Coordinates of C-alpha atoms and ligand atoms in Angstrom, one line a residue:
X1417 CA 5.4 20.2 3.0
X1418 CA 5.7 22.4 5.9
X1419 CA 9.4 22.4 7.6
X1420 CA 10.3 23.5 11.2
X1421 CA 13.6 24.8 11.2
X1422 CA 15.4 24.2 14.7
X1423 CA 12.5 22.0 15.8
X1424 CA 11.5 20.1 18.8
X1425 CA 9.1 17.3 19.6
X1426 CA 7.8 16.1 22.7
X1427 CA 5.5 12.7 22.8
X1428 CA 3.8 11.1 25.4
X1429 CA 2.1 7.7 25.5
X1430 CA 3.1 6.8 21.7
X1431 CA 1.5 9.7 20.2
X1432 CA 3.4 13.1 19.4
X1433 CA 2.0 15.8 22.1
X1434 CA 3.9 19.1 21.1
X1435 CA 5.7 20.1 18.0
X1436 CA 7.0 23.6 17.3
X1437 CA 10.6 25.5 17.3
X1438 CA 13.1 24.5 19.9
X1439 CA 13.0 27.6 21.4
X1440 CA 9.1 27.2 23.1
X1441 CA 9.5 23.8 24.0
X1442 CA 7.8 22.6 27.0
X1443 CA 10.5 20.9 29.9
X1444 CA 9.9 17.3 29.6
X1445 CA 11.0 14.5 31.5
X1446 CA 13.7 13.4 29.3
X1447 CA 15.4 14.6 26.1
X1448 CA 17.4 13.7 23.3
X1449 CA 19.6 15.8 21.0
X1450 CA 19.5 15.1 17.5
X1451 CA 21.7 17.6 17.1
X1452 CA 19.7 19.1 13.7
X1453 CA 19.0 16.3 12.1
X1454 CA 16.5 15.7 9.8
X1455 CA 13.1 14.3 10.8
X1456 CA 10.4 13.0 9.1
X1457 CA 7.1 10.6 9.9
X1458 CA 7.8 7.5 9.9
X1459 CA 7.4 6.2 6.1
X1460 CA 3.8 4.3 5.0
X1461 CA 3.9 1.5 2.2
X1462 CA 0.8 1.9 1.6
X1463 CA 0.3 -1.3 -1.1
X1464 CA 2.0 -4.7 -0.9
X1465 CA 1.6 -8.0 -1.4
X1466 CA 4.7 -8.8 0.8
X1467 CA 3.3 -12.4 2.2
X1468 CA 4.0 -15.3 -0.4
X1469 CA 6.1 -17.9 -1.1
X1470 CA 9.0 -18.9 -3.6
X1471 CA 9.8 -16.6 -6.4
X1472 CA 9.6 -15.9 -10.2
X1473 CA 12.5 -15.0 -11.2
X1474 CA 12.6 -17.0 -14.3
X1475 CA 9.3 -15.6 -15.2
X1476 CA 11.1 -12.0 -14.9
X1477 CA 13.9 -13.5 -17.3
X1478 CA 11.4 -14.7 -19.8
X1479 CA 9.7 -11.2 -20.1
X1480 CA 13.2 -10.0 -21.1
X1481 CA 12.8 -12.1 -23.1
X1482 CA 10.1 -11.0 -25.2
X1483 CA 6.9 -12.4 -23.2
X1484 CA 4.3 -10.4 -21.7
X1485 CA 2.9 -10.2 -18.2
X1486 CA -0.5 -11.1 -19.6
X1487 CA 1.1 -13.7 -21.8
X1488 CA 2.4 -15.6 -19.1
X1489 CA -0.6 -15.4 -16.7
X1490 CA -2.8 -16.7 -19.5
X1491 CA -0.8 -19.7 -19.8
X1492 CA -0.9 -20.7 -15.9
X1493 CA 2.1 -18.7 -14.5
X1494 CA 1.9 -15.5 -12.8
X1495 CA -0.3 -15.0 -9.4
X1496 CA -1.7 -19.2 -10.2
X1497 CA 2.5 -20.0 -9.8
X1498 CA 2.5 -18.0 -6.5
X1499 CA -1.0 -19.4 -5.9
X1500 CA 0.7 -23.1 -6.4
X1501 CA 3.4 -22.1 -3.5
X1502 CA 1.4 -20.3 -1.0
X1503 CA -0.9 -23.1 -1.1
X1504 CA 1.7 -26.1 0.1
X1505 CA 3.4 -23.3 2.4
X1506 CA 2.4 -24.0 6.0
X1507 CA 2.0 -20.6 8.1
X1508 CA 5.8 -20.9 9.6
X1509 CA 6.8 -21.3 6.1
X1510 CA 5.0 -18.3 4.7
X1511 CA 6.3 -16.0 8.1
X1512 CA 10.1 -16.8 7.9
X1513 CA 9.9 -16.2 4.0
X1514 CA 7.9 -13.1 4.2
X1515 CA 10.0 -11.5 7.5
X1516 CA 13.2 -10.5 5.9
X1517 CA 11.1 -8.3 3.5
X1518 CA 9.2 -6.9 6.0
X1519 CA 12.5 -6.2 7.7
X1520 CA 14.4 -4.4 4.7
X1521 CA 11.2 -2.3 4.5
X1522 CA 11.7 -1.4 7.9
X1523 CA 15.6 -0.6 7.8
X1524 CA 14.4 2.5 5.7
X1525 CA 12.3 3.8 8.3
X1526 CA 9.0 2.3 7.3
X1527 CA 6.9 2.4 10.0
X1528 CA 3.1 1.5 8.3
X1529 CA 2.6 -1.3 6.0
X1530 CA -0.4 -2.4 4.0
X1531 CA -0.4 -6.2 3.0
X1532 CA -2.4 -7.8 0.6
X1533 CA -3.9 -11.8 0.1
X1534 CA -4.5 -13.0 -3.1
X1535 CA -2.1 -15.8 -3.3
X1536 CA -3.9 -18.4 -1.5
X1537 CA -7.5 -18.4 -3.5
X1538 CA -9.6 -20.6 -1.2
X1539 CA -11.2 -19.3 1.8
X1540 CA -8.3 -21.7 4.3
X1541 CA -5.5 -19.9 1.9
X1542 CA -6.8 -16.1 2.2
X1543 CA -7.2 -17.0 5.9
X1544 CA -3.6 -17.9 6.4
X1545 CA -1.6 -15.0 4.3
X1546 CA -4.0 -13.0 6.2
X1547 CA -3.1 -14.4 9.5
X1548 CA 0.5 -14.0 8.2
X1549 CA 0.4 -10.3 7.8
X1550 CA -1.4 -10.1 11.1
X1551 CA 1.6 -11.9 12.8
X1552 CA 4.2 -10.0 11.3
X1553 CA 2.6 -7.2 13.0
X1554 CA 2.5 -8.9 16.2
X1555 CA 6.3 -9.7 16.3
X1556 CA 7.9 -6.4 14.6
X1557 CA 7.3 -2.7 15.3
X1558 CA 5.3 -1.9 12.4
X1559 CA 1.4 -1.2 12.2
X1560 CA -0.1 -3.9 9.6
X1561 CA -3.3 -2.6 7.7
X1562 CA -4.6 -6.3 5.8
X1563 CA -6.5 -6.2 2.5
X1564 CA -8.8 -9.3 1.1
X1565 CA -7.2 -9.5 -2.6
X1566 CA -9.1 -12.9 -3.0
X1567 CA -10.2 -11.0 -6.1
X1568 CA -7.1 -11.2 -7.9
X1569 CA -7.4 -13.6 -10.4
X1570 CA -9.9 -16.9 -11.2
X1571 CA -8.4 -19.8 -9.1
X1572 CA -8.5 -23.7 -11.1
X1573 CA -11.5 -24.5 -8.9
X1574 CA -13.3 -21.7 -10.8
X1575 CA -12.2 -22.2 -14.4
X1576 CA -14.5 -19.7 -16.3
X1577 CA -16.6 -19.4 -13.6
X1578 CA -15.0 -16.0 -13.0
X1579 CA -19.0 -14.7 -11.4
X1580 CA -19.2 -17.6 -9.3
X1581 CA -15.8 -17.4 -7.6
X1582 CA -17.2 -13.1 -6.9
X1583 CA -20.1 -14.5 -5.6
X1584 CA -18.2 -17.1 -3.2
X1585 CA -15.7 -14.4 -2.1
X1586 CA -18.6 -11.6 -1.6
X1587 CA -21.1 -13.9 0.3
X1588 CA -19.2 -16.7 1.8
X1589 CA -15.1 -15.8 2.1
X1590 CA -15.4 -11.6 3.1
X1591 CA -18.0 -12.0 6.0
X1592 CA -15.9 -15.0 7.3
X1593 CA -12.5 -13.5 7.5
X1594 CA -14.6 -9.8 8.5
X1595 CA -16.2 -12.3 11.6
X1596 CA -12.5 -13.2 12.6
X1597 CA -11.2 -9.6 12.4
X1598 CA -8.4 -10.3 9.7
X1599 CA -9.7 -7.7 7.2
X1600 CA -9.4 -4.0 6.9
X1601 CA -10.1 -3.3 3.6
X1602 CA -11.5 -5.1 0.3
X1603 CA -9.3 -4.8 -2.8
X1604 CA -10.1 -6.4 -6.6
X1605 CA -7.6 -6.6 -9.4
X1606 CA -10.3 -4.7 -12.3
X1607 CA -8.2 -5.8 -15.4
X1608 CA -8.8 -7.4 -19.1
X1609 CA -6.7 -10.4 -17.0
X1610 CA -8.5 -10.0 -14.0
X1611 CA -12.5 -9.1 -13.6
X1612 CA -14.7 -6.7 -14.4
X1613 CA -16.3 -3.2 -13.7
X1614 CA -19.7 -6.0 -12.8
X1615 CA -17.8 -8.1 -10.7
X1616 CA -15.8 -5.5 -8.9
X1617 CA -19.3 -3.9 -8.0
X1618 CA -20.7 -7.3 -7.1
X1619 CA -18.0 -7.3 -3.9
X1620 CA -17.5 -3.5 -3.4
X1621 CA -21.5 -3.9 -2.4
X1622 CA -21.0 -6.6 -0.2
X1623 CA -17.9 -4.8 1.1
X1624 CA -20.1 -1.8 1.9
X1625 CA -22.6 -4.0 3.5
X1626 CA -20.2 -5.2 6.0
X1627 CA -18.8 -1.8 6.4
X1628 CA -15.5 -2.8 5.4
X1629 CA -13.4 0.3 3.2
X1630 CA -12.9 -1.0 -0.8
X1631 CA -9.8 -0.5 -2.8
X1632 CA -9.1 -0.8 -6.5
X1633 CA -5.9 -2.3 -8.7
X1634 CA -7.3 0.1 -11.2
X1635 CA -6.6 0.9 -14.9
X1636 CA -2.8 -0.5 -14.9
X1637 CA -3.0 -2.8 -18.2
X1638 CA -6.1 -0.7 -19.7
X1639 CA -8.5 1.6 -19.4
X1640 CA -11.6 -0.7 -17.6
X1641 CA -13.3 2.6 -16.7
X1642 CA -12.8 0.9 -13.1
X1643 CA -11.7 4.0 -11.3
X1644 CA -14.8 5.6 -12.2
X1645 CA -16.6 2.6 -10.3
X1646 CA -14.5 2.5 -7.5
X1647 CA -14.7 6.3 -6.5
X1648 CA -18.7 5.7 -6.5
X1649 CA -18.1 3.1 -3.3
X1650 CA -15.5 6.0 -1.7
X1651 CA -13.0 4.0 -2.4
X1652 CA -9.7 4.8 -0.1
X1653 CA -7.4 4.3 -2.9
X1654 CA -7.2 3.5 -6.8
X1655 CA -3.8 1.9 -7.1
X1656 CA -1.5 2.0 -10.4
X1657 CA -3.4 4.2 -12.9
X1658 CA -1.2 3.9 -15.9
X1659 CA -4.0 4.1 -18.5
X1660 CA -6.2 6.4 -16.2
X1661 CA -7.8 9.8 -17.6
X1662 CA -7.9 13.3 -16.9
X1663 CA -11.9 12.3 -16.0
X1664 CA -10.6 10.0 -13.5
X1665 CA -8.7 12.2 -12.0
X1666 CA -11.2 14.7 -11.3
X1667 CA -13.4 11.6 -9.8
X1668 CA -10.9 10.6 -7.0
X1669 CA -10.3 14.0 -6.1
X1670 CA -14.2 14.5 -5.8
X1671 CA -14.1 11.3 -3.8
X1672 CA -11.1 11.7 -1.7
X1673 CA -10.0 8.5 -3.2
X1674 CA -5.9 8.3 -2.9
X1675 CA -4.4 7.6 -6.7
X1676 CA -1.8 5.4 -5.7
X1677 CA 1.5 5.3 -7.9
X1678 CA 3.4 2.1 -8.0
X1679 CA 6.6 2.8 -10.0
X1680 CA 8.5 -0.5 -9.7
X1681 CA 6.0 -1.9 -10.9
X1682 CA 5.8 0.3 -13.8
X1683 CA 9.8 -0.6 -14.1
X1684 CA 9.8 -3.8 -14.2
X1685 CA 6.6 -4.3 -16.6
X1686 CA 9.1 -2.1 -18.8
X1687 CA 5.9 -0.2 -18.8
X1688 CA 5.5 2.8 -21.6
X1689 CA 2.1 4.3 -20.4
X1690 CA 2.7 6.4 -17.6
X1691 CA -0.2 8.0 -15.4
X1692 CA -1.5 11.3 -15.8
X1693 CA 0.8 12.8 -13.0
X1694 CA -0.4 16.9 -14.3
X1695 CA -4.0 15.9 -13.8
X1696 CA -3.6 14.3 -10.6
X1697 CA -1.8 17.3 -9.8
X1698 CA -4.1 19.9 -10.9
X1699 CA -6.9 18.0 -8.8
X1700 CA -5.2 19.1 -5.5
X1701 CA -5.9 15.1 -4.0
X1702 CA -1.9 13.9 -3.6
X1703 CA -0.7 11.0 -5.1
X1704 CA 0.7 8.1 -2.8
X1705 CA 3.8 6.1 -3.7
X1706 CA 3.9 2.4 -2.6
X1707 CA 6.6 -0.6 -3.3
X1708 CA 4.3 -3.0 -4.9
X1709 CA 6.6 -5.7 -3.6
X1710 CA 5.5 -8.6 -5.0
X1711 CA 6.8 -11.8 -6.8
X1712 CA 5.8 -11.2 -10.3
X1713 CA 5.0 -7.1 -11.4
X1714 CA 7.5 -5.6 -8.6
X1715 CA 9.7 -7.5 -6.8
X1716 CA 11.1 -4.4 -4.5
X1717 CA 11.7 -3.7 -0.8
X1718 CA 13.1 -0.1 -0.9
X1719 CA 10.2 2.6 -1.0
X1720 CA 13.2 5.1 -0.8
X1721 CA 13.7 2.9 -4.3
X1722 CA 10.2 4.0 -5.1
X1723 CA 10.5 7.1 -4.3
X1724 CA 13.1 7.8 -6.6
X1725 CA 11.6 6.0 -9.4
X1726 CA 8.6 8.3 -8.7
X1727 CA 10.4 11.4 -9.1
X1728 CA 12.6 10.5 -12.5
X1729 CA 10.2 7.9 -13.8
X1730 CA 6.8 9.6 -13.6
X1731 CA 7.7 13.4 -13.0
X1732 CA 6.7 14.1 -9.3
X1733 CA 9.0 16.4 -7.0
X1734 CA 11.0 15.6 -4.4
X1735 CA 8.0 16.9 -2.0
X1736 CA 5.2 15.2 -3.8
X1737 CA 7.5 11.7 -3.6
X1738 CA 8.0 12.1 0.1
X1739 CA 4.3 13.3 0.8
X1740 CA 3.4 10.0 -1.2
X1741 CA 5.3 8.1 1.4
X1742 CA 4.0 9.8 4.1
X1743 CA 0.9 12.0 4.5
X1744 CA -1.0 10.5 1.5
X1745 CA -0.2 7.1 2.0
X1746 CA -1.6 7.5 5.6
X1747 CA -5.0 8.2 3.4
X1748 CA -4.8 5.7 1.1
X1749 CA -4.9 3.6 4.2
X1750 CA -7.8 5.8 6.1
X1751 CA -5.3 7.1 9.0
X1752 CA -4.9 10.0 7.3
X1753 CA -5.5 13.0 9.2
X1754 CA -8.7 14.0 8.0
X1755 CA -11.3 17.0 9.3
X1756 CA -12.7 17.7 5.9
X1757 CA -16.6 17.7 5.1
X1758 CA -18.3 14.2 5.7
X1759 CA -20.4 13.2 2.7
X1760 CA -21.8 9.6 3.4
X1761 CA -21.6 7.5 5.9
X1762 CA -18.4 5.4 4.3
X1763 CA -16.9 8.6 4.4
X1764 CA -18.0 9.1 8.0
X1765 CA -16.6 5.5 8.9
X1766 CA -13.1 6.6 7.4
X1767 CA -13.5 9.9 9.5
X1768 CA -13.7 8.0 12.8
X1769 CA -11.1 5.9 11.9
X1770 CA -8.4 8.7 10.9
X1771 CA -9.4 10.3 14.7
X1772 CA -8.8 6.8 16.5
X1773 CA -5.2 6.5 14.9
X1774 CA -4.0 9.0 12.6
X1775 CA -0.2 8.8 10.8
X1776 CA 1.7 10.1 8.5
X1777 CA 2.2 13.5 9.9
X1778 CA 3.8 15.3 12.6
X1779 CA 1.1 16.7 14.5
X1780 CA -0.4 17.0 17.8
X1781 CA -2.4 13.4 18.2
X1782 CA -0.9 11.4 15.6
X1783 CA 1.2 8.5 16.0
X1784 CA 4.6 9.4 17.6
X1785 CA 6.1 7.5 14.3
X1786 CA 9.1 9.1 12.9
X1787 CA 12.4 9.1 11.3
X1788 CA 15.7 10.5 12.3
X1789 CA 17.7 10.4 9.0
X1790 CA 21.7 10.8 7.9
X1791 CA 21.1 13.5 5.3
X1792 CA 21.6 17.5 4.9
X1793 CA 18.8 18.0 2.4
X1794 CA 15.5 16.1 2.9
X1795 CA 15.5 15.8 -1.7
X1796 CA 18.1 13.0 -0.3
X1797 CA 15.5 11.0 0.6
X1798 CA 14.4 10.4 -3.2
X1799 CA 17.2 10.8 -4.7
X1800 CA 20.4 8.0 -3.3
X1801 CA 19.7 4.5 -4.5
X1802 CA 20.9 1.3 -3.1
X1803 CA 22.3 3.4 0.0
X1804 CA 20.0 4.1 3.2
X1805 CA 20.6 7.1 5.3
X1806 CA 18.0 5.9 7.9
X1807 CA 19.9 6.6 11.6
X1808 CA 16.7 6.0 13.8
X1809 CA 13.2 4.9 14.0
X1810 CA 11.1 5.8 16.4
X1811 CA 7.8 3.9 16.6
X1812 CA 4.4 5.0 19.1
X1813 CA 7.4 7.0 21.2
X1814 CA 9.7 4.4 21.5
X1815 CA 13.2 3.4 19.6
X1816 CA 13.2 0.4 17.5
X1817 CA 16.4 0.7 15.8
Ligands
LIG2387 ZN1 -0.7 -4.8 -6.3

């Protein structure tokens, strides 16, 4: 993390065109004191599932209960109870419940979110969470990134026909929701409770024949040996990684493929297994930090929350916490700022992208996206909970609150 003491920025057009010391600033237009406060790029959540309906809060009190996440999904509840909801939700419905999240996410200077389907199961239910996230980045200043989690579990129509529902998604489901432009990247929940390394590789190869970027809910229950999978289709991120190895590691940095850390999740799963932080570390790749909000695993608007669950749950600094937030969530996305060596042609695609609309850092080009924050120390940012020192967001140039 690289900090500019007494620093200026100028931006022009939404995207940042000078940064340095006060002192050399070019004369602009207009200015605005900030009178030394702290600024950072506007904050990235870089893996939700914030579009669904209803709740399951009584599922949450039945696992402190004794139960088990996997217990409870075998006998019908889990995603299949938010499946049940989003499915009788009409799209107004599945908007108003899904804004006010989007909104507290926003009140903490989130600037970037990624929102996943998976609720809906049927080609007319994907189609309209997706829709969803799209129009929630239509009405509030935020850039929405939309993954296709159709993969996330084996809806009723598909009882034990967990290859045929892949085969639906992969040839029918993905090129119909690519066609109307409401997918950005492919995502599949590889799990004992999900599918498997065959079935994730069944859709990653349709994913790549469409062009479209794959993603992974990798090795959060158990080890599937998914990540290793994953990082062979340049994945942009593996996301969770509890029961991930030092092997694994080593792949996604050779890859370039952003380990995602979801420690809410980890929370309230009560989790024990944590992922192999000094490995991921040693492999120089970053780690991103994400909210996971979603009804069941991680029901949590605050990635400040995250952050700080990051740090004193799994071991990262202050810096690594607020780089997984920031600069390597923009990757996990593919709008990081990326200029390293081009290995295939997925990589190539994800190279193109980063140019066209780059985040996540303050730099010359990148999104003007940033965050004037209420602290003396930037280790605040990780560190107060339930209290939000967000003063100002600025979004492509302009003020939004
Ligand atoms: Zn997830």
């Amino acid at each position: 993390m690289a900090v500019v003491e007494h620093g200026a920025l100028v931006t022009r057009a939404g995207s940042i065109d000078w940064i340095g010391e006060e002192a050399s600033a070019p004369a602009a237009d207009q200015t605005v004191d900030l009178a030394g406060a702290w600024v950072t790029p506007g904050l990235i959540d870089c893996h939700t599932h914030l579009v669904f309906a209803g709740n399951r809060a009584g599922e949450y009190a039945e696992r402190l209960q004794g139960a088990s996440y996997e217990d409870i999904a075998r006998l019908g509840g889990g995603i299949l109870s938010t499946m049940r909801a989003v499915r009788v939700a009409s799209e107004q419905q599945l908007f108003d419940e899904s804004a006010p999240r989007l909104e507290a996410l926003l009140a903490e200077g989130v600037t970037t979110v990624e929102i996943k389907s998976g609720y809906g199961l049927t080609l007319a239910g994907e189609a309209k969470m997706l829709r969803v996230a799209r129009a929630l980045g239509r009405e509030y200043p935020v850039t929405i990134k939309t993954t296709l989690l159709a993969a996330h579990t084996v809806p009723p129509e598909f009882s034990d026909r967990a290859h045929d529902y892949i085969a639906t998604i992969a040839d029918e489901w993905l090129p119909a929701l690519h066609s109307d432009s409401l997918v950005d990247a492919v995502d599949v929940f590889c799990e004992g409770i999900g599918f498997n390394i065959a079935q994730a590789e069944r859709l990653f190869a349709a994913a790549k024949e469409l062009g479209v970027p794959v993603k992974m809910h990798a090795e959060q229950l158990s080890r599937t040996g998914g990540t290793q999978l994953a990082t062979r289709f340049d994945a942009l991120s593996c996301d969770h990684l509890e029961y991930a190895t030092a092997e694994d590691a080593v792949a996604l940095a050779r890859a370039r493929t952003m380990p995602v850390l979801l420690p809410i999740a980890h929370y309230c799963l009560g989790g024990k297994q944590i992922p192999p932080i000094a490995a991921f570390r040693s492999c120089g790749g970053g780690m991103a930090v994400a909210t996971d909000c979603n009804p069941g695993s991680a029901p949590g608007t605050s990635l400040l929350l995250a952050m700080s669950m990051a740090t004193r749950l799994f071991g990262l600094t202050a810096a690594e916490a607020l780089a997984g937030v920031t600069r390597h969530a923009a990757r996990a996305l593919g709008l990081g700022v990326e200029t390293g060596a081009v290995g295939s042609s997925a990589q190539a695609g994800r190279a193109a992208n980063a140019r066209r609309a780059r985040c996540g850092e303050l730099a010359v080009g990148a999104a003007a996206d940033f965050v004037v924050w209420n602290v003396s120390a930037i280790e605040e940012l990780g560190y107060w909970i339930g209290f939000n020192p967000c003063r100002q967001v600025i979004r492509a140039g302009r003020v939004v609150s």
